[in-house]
Short mmCIF file of C-alpha atoms and ligand atoms in Angstrom, two decimals:
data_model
loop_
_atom_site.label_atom_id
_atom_site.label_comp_id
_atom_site.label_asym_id
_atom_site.label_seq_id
_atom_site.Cartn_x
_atom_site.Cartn_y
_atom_site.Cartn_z
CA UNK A 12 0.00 0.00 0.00
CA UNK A 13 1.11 3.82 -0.87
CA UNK A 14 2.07 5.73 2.52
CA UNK A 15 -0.81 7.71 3.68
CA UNK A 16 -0.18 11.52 3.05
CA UNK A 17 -0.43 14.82 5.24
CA UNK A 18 -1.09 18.20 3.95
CA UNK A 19 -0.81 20.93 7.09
CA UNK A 20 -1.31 24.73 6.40
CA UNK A 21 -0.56 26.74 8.97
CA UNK A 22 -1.60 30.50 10.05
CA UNK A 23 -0.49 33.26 13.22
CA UNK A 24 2.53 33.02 14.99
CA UNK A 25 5.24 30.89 16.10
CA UNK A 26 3.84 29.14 18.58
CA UNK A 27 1.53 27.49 15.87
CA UNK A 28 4.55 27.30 13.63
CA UNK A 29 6.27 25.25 16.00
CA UNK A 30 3.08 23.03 16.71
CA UNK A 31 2.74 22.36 13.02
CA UNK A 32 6.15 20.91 13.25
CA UNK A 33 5.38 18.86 16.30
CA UNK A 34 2.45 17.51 14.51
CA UNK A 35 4.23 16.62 11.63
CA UNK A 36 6.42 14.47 13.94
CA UNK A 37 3.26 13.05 15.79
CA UNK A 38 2.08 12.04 12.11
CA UNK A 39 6.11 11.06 10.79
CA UNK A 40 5.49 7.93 13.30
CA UNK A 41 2.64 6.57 12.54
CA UNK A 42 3.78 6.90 8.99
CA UNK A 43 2.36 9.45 7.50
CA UNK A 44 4.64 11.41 4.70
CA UNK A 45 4.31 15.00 4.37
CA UNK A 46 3.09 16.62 1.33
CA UNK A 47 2.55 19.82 -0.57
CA UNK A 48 -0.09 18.97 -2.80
CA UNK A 49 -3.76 19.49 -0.73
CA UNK A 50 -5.98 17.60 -3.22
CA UNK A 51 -3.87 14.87 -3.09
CA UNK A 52 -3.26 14.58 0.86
CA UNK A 53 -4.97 11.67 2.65
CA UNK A 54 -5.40 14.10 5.58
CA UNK A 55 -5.75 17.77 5.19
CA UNK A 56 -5.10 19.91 8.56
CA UNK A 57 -5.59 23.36 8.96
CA UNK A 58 -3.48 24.94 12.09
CA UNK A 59 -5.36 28.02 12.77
CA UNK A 60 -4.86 31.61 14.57
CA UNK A 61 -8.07 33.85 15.53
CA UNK A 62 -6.34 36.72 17.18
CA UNK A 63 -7.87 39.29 14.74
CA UNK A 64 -11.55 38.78 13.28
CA UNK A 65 -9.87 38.20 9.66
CA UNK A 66 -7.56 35.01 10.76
CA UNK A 67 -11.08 33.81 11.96
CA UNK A 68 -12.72 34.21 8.51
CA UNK A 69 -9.60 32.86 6.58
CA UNK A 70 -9.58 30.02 8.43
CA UNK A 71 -13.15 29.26 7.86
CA UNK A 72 -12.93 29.75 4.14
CA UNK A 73 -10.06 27.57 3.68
CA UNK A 74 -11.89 25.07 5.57
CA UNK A 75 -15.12 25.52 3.50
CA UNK A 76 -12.83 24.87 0.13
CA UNK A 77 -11.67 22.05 1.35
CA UNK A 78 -15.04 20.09 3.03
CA UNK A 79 -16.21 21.39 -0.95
CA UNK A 80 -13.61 19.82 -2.44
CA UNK A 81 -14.19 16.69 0.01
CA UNK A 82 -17.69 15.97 -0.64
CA UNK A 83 -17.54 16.88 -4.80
CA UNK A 84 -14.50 14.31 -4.99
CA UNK A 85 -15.01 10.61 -3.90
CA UNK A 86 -11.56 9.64 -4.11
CA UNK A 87 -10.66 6.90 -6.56
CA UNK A 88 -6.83 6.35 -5.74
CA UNK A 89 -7.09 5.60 -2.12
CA UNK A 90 -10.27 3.49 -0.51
CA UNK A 91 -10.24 5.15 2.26
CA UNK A 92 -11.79 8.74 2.23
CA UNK A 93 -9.91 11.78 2.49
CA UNK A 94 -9.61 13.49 6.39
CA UNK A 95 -10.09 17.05 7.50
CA UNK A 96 -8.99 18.44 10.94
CA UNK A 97 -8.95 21.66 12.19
CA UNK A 98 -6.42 22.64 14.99
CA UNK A 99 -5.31 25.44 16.78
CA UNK A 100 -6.94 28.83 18.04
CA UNK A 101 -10.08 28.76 15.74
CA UNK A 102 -10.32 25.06 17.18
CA UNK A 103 -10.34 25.50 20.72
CA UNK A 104 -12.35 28.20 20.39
CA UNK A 105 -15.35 27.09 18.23
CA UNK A 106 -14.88 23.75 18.75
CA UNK A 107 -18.13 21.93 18.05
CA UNK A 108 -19.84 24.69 16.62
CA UNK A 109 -17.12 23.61 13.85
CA UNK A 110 -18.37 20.21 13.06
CA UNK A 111 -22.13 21.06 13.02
CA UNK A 112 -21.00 23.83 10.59
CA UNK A 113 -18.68 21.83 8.27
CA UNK A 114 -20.54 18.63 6.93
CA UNK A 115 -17.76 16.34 6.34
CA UNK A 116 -14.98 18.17 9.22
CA UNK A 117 -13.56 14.71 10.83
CA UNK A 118 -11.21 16.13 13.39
CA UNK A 119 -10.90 19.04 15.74
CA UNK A 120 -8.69 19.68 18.12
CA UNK A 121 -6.75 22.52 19.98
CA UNK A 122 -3.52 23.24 20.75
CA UNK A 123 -3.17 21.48 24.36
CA UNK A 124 -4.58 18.26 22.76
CA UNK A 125 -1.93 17.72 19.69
CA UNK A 126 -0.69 14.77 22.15
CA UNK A 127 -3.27 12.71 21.89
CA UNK A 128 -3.30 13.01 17.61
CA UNK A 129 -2.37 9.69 17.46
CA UNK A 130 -5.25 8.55 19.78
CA UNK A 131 -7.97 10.62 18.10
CA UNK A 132 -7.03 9.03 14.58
CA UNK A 133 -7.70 5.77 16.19
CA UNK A 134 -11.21 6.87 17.08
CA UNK A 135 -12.03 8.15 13.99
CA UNK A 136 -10.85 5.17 12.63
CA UNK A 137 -13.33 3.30 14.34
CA UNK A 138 -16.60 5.43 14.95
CA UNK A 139 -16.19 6.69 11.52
CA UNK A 140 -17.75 9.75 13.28
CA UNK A 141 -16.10 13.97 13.70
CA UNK A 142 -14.09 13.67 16.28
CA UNK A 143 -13.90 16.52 18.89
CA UNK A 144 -10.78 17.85 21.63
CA UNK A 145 -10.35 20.68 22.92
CA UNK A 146 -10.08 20.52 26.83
CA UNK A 147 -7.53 22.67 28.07
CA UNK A 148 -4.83 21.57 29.95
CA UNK A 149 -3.42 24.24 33.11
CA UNK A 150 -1.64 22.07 35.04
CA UNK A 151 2.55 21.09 34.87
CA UNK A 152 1.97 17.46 35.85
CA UNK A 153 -0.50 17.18 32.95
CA UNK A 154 0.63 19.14 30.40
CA UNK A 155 2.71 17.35 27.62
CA UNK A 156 4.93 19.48 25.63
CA UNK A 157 6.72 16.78 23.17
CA UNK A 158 9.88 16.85 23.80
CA UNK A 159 10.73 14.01 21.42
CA UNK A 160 8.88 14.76 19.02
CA UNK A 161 9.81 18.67 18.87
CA UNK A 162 13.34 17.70 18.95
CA UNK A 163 13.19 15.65 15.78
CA UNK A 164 12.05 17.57 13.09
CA UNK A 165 15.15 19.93 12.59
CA UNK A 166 15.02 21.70 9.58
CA UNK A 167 17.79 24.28 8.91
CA UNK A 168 20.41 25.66 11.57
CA UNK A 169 17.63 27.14 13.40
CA UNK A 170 15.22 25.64 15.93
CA UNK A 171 12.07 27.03 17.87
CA UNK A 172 12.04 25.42 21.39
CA UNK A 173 8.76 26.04 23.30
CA UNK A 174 9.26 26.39 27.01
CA UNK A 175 5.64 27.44 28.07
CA UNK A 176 2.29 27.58 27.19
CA UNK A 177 -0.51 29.69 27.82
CA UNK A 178 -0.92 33.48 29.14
CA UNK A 179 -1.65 34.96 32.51
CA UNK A 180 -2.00 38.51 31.39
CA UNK A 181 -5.56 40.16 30.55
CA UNK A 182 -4.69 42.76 27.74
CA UNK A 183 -8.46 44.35 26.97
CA UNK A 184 -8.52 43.17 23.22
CA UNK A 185 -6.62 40.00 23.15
CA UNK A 186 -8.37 36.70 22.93
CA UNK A 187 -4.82 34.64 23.58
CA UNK A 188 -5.34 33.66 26.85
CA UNK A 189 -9.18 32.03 25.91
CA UNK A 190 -7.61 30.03 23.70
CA UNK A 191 -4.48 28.92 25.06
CA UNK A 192 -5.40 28.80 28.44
CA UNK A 193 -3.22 29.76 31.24
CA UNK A 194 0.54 29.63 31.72
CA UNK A 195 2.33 26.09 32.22
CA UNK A 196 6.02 26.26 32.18
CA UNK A 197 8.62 23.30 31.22
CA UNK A 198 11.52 22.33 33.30
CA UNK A 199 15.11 23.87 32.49
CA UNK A 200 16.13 20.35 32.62
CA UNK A 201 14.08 19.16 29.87
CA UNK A 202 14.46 22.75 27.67
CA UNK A 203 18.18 21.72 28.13
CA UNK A 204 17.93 18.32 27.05
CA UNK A 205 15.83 19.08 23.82
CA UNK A 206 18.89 21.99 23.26
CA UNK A 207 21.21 19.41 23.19
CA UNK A 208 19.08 17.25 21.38
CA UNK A 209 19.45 19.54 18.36
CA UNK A 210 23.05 20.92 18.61
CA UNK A 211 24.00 17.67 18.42
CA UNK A 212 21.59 17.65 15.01
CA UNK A 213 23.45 20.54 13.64
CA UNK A 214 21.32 23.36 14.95
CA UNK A 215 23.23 26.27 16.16
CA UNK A 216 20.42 28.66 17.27
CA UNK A 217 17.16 28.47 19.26
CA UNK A 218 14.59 30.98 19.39
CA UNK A 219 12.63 29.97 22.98
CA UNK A 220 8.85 30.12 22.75
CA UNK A 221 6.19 31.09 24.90
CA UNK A 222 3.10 33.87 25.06
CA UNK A 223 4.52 35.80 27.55
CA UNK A 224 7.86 34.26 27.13
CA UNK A 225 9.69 36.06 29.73
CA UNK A 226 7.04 35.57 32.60
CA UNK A 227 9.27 32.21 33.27
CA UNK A 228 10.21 31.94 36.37
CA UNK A 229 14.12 33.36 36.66
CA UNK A 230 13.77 33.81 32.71
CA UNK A 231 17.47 35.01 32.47
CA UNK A 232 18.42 32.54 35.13
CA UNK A 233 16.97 30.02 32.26
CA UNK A 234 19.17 31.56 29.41
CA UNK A 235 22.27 31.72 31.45
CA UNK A 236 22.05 27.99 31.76
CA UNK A 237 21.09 27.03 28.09
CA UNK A 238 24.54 29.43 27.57
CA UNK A 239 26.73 27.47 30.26
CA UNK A 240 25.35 23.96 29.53
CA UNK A 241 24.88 23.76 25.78
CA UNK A 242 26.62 23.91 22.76
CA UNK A 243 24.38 26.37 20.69
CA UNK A 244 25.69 29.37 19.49
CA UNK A 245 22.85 32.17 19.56
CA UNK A 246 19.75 32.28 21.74
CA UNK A 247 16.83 34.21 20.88
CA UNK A 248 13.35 34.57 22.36
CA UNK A 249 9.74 35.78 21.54
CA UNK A 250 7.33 37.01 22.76
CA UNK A 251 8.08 39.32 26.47
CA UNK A 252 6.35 41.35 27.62
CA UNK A 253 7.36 44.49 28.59
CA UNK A 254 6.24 44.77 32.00
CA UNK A 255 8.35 41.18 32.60
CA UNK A 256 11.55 42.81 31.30
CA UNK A 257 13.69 43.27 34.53
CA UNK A 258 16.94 44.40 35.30
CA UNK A 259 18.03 40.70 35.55
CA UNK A 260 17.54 40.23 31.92
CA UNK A 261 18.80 43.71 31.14
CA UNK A 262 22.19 42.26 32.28
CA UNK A 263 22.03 39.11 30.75
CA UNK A 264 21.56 41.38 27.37
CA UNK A 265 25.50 43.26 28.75
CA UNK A 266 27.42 40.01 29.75
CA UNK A 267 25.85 37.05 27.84
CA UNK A 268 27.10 37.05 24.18
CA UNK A 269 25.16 34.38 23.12
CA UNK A 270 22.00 36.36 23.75
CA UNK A 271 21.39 37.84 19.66
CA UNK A 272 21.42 41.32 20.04
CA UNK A 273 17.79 41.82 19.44
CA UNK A 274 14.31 41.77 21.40
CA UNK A 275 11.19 42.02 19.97
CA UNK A 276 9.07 43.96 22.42
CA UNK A 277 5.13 44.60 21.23
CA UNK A 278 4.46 48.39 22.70
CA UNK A 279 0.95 48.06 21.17
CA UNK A 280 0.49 52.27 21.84
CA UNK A 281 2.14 55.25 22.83
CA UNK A 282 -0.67 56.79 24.63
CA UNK A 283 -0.55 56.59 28.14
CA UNK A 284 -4.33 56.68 27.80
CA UNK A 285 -5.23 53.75 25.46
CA UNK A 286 -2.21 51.67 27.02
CA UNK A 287 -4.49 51.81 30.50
CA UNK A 288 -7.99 50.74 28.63
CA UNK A 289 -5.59 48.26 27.04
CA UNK A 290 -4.42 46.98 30.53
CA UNK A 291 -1.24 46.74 29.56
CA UNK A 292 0.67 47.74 32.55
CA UNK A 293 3.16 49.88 31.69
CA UNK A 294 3.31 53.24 30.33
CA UNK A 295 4.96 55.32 27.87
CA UNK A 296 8.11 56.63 30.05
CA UNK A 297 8.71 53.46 31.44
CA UNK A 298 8.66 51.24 28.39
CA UNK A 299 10.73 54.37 27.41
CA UNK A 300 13.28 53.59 30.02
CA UNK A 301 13.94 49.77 29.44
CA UNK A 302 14.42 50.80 25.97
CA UNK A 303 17.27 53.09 27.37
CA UNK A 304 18.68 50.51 29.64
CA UNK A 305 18.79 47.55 26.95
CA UNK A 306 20.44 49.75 24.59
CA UNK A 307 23.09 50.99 26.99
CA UNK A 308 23.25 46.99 27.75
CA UNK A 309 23.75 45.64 24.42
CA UNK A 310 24.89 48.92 22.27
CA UNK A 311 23.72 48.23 18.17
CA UNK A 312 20.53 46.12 19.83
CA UNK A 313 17.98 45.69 17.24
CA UNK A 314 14.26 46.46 18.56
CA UNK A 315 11.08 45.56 16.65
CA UNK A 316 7.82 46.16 18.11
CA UNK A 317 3.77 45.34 17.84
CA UNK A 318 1.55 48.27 17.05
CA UNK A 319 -2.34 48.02 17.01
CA UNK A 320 -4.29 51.17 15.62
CA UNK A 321 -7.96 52.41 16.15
CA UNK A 322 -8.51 50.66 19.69
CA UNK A 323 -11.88 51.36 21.12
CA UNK A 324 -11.93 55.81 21.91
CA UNK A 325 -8.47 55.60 20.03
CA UNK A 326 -8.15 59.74 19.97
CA UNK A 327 -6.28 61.40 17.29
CA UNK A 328 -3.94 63.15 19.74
CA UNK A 329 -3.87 59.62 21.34
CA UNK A 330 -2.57 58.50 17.87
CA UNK A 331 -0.45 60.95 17.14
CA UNK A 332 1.80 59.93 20.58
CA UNK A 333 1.60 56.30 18.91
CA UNK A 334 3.83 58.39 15.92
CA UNK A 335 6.01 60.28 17.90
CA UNK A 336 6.53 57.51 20.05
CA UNK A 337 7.92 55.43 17.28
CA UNK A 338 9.91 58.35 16.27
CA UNK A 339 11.30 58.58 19.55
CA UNK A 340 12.32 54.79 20.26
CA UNK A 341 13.14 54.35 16.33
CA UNK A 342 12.83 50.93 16.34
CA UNK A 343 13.92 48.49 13.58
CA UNK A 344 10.88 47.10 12.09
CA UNK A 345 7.02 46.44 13.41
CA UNK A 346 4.36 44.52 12.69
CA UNK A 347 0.74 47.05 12.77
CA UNK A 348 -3.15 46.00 12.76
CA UNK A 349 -5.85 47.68 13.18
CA UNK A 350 -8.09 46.89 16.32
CA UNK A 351 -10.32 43.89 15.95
CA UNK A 352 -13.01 43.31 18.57
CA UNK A 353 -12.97 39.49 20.03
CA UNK A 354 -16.17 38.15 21.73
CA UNK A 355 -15.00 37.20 24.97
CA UNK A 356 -12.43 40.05 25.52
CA UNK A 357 -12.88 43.04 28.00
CA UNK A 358 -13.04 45.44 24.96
CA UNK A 359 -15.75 43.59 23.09
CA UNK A 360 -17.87 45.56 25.43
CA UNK A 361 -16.36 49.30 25.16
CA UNK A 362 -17.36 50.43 21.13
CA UNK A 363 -15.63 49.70 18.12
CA UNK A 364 -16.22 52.98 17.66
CA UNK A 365 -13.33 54.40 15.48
CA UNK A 366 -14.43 53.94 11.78
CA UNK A 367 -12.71 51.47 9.45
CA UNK A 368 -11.81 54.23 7.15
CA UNK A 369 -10.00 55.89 10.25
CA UNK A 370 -8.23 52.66 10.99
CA UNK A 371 -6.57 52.10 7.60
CA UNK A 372 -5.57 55.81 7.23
CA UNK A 373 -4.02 55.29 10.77
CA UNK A 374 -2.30 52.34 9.81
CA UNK A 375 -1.11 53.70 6.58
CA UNK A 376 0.57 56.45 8.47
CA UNK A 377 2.39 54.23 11.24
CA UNK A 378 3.48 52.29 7.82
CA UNK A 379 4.88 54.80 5.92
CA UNK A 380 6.57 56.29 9.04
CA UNK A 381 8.33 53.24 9.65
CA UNK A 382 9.37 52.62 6.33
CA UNK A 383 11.30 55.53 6.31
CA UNK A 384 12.92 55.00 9.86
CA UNK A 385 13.19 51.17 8.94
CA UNK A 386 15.34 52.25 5.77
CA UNK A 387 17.11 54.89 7.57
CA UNK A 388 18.01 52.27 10.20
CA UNK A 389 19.11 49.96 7.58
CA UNK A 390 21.68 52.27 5.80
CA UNK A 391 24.10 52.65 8.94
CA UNK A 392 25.07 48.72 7.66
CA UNK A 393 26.27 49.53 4.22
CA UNK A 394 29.73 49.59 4.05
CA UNK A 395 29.85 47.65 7.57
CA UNK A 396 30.39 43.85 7.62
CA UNK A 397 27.69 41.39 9.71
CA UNK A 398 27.96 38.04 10.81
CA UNK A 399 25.51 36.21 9.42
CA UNK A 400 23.77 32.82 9.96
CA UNK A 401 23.17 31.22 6.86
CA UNK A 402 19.54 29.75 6.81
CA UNK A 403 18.78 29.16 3.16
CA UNK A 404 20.37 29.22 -0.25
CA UNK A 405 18.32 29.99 -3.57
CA UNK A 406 17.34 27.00 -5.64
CA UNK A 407 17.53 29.27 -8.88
CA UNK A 408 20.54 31.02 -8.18
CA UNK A 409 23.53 28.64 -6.30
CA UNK A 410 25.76 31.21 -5.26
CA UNK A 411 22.87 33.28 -3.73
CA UNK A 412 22.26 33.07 0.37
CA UNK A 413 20.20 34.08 2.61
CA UNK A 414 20.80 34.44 6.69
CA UNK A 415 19.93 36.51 9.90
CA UNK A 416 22.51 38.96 11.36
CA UNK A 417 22.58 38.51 15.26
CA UNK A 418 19.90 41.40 15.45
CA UNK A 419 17.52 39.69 13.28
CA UNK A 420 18.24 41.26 10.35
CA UNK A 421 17.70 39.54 6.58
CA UNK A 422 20.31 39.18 4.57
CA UNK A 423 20.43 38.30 1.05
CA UNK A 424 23.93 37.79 -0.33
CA UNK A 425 26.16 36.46 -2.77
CA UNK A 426 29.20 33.82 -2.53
CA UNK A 427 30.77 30.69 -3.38
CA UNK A 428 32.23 29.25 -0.14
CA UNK A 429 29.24 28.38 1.78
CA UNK A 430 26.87 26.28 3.33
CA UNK A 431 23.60 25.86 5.43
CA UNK A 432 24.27 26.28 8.73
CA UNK A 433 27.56 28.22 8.69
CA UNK A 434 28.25 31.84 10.38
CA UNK A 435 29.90 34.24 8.01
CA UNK A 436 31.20 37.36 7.71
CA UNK A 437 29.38 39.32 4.65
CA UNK A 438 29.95 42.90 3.51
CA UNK A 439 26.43 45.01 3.34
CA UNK A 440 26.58 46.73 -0.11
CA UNK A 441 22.61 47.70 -0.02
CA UNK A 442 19.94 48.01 2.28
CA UNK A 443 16.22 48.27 1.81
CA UNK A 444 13.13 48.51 4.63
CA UNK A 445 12.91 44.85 5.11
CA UNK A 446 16.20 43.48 4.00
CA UNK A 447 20.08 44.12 3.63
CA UNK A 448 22.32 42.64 0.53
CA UNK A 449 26.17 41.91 0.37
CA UNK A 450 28.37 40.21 -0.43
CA UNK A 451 30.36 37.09 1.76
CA UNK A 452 33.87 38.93 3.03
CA UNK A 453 36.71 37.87 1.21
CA UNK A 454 34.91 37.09 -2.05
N1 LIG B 520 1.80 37.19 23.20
C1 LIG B 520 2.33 38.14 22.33
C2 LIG B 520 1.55 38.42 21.07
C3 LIG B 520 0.15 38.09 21.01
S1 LIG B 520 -0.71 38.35 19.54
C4 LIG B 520 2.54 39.39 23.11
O1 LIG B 520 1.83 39.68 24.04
O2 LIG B 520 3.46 40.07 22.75
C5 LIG B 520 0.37 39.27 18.48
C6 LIG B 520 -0.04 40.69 18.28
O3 LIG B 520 -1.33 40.76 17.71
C7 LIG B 520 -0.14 41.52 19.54
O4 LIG B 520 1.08 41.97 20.00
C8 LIG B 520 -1.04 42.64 19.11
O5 LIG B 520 -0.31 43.69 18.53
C9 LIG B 520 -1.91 42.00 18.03
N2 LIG B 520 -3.28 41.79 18.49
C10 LIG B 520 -3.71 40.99 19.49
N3 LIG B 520 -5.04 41.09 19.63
C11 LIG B 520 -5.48 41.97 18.69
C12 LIG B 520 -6.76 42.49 18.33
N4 LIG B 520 -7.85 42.14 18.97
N5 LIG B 520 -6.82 43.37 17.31
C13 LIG B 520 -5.70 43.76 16.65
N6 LIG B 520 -4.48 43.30 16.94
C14 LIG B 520 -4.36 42.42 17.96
FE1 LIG B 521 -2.46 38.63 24.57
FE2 LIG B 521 -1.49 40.34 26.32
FE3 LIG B 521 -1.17 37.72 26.70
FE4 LIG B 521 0.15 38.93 24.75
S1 LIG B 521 0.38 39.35 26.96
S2 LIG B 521 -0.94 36.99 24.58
S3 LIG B 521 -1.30 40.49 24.06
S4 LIG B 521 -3.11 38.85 26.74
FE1 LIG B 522 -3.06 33.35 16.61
FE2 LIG B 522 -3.29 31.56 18.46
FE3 LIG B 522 -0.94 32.54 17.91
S1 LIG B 522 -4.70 33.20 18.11
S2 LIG B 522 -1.43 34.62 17.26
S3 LIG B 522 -2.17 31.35 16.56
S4 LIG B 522 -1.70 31.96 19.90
#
C-alpha cells in the first residue's frame, strides 16, 4: 500500500509554527509522509490563529474549500476517504460549533490536545464519526509538551524550542489567553535536554517560545544555563512582555554574548491613555526607560515592536503619541493592525467605535513612518560587515544566500564558499526597509 499523506497549512505566529512541526512528527510515526499537494493529501489539517476577526474568517474559508472539495470528490486512488482536521486557536475556540458547521470536518482539536493526535485518529478510525478535543490543559503534571517529538524535526540551523504555554495577562482586546489557556512552564532540565538534542543535530540557534515568554520563572536565570550547559551558538526569544523585562535580563543582554542582540518587544500604543484601557501595565516613560537601559546593555541592539491602531476611543492626539513615540524609540521594524473586537475580551464591550476608514488611514501612516525609519536604520550597515547565519540558499541562483545577522536582520547575499548552517562574515553593499544585501567577506 502507498504511505498515507499529510497536507498541514498553517496561520499566526510561532507558537503554531512550531506546533505544526510537532504535529508533523506526531504524524512522521505513525507513517504518514508529508506533502505539498492538498488535493492529493490523505489528511488535510488546517493549524489556525483567531487573534484578529480576519484570521477567523480565513480560516473558515479555507476550511469551506476544502469540506467542498471533500464531498464533490469521492476519491478513486485511495479506498479510504480523504480526512479534514482543524487545529489550533479557531479550534479551541469554536470547537463543536465547527463540526455542526462543516458537513464532512472529521477532526478538531486545539492546541493542548496535539498529544493525543495519534489517539484521536484511532477513534475516527473506528466510529467513523467527527471527532472533537479541545479541553484545556493548566496544570505542569499534565501538560505534555513533546519533547521528542519537537526535537526531531530539525530543519535548517535554526530551531524554535517552546518552554511554556498559555498566558496569565488580561490585555483588553486580546483573545490569547481564551484560547491557550493559562501559563504552564517546562523544566530547564528538559528545555536543556531538547537543546542538546538539536546541537547535536546541527542546529546552532534556538529561538525559545512562549506567550509571555519572559514571565518564566528566573527567565534570564533560564538563558544563562542554556549558555553554560549547551553547545548552541545564539539564543533568541519571543514574545516578552514588557512589563516582565527586569533588570536581571537587562544584564544578561551586557554580559551574555550568546543572547542575539535583538528583542522584539510589542508596545501596542504610545498613549498613556489607550495603554491603561488596554491593561497593559506599563506606560509610555517606562517602556521608554527599558528601551534606554537595553540599549546601553547591548549597544547596536535591534528592537522591533507590535503596534495596534484604532482601539476602542483611540483619539487622534492619542494616535499621534503612537507616531512620535515610534519616532522617539526608532525601532527596527514592526508589525501594525488595526483593532479587531474578540467576543470574549474586556473590549468587546467598550465600542468599536473608530471607523474602518479611520483605521486604515491610521495604519497607513504608522506604515509609511516606519518605512522611512526602517530604511534609515538599515543604511548605517552599508559599508559595515555582519555576521551572518546562513539559513537558506536559492534554488535558482547557487551562489545566492540568505541568513539573519545577530539582530535579526535579513540578509540576502552572494558567494561561493558556503553552506547551510555556517556563520559568516558578509559585507552590506545595499539596504532596503525589510532586507540588507552583500556580499560574503573575502569574495
Ligand atoms: N503574546 C504576544 C503576542 C500576542 S498576539 C505578546 O503579548 O506580545 C500578536 C499581536 O497581535 C499583539 O502583539 C497585538 O499587537 C496583536 N493583536 C492581538 N489582539 C489583537 C486584536 N484584537 N486586534 C488587533 N491586533 C491584535
Ligand atoms: Fe495577549 Fe497580552 Fe497575553 Fe500577549 S500578553 S498573549 S497580548 S493577553
Ligand atoms: Fe493566533 Fe493563536 Fe498565535 S490566536 S497569534 S495562533 S496563539
Amino acid at each position: 500500500m502507498a504511505p498515507r499523506t499529510f497536507f498541514i497549512k498553517t496561520f499566526g505566529c510561532q507558537m503554531n509554527e512550531h506546533d505544526s512541526q510537532k504535529i508533523g512528527g506526531l504524524l512522521a510515526n505513525l507513517g504518514f509522509e508529508p506533502t505539498t499537494q492538498p488535493e492529493t493529501a490523505d489528511l488535510v489539517l488546517f493549524n489556525t490563529c483567531t487573534v484578529r476577526q480576519k484570521a477567523h474568517q480565513k480560516a473558515f474559508s479555507e476550511i469551506g474549500r476544502a469540506i467542498a472539495f471533500k464531498n464533490s470528490e469521492p476519491r478513486t486512488s485511495n479506498l479510504e476517504p480523504r480526512l479534514i482536521g482543524v487545529c489550533g486557536c479557531v479550534a479551541q475556540d469554536q470547537g463543536a460549533k465547527l463540526i455542526s458547521r462543516f458537513q464532512g470536518l472529521d477532526l478538531v482539536f486545539g492546541p493542548d490536545q496535539i498529544y493525543r493526535l495519534p489517539e484521536l485518529l484511532e477513534i475516527l478510525q473506528k466510529t467513523k464519526k467527527p471527532v472533537l478535543a479541545t479541553e484545556l490543559i493548566n496544570s505542569a503534571e499534565d501538560y505534555h509538551f513533546l519533547d521528542d517529538v519537537a526535537a526531531t524535526k530539525l530543519s535548517g540551523p535554526s530551531a524554535y524550542v517552546t518552554i511554556m504555554k498559555g498566558c496569565n495577562s488580561r490585555c483588553s482586546y486580546c483573545i490569547v489567553p481564551k484560547v491557550r489557556g493559562t501559563e504552564v512552564y517546562r523544566t530547564a532540565r528538559e528545555i536543556i535536554k531538547e537543546i542538546e538534542f538539536l546541537v547535536e543535530k546541527g542546529c546552532r540557534e534556538v529561538t525559545l517560545l512562549g506567550q509571555n515568554v519572559n514571565s518564566y520563572p528566573d527567565f534570564s536565570k533560564l538563558i544563562r544555563l542554556i549558555s553554560e550547559n549547551t553547545n548552541v551558538e545564539r539564543i533568541r526569544f519571543t514574545s516578552p512582555h514588557p512589563k516582565d523585562v527586569k533588570d536581571d535580563l537587562i544584564e544578561e543582554y551586557a554580559t551574555n554574548p550568546k543572547l542575539c542582540s535583538h528583542i522584539h518587544l510589542p508596545v501596542q500604543s504610545g498613549s498613556d491613555t489607550v495603554l491603561k484601557r488596554m491593561r497593559r501595565a506599563y506606560n509610555r516613560r517606562t517602556y521608554l526607560k527599558k528601551v534606554e537601559s537595553l540599549k546601553k546593555a547591548r549597544p547596536g541592539l535591534g528592537i522591533t515592536t507590535d503596534v495596534i491602531v484604532g482601539f476602542p476611543q483611540e483619539s487622534d492626539e492619542e494616535f499621534n503619541q503612537t507616531l512620535l513615540f515610534l519616532k522617539e524609540v526608532q525601532f527596527d521594524n514592526i508589525f501594525a493592525f488595526k483593532y479587531s473586537p474578540r467576543e470574549a475580551t474586556e473590549a468587546y464591550s467598550m465600542e468599536d467605535d473608530v471607523p474602518m476608514t479611520l483605521k486604515e488611514e491610521r495604519l497607513a501612516k504608522v506604515l509609511e513612518l516606519q518605512n522611512a525609519i526602517s530604511k534609515k536604520i538599515n543604511q548605517h550597515y552599508v559599508g559595515g560587515t555582519q555576521e551572518v547565519l546562513v539559513e537558506r540558499n536559492d534554488r535558482m541562483a547557487t551562489r545566492r544566500w540568505m541568513g539573519r545577522t545577530s539582530c535579526h536582520k535579513i540578509v540576502n547575499f552572494t558567494g561561493k564558499k558556503t553552506s547551510i548552517g555556517d556563520i559568516v562574515r558578509v559585507e552590506v553593499t545595499k539596504a532596503n526597509s525589510n532586507s540588507l544585501e552583500g556580499n560574503l567577506y573575502g569574495t
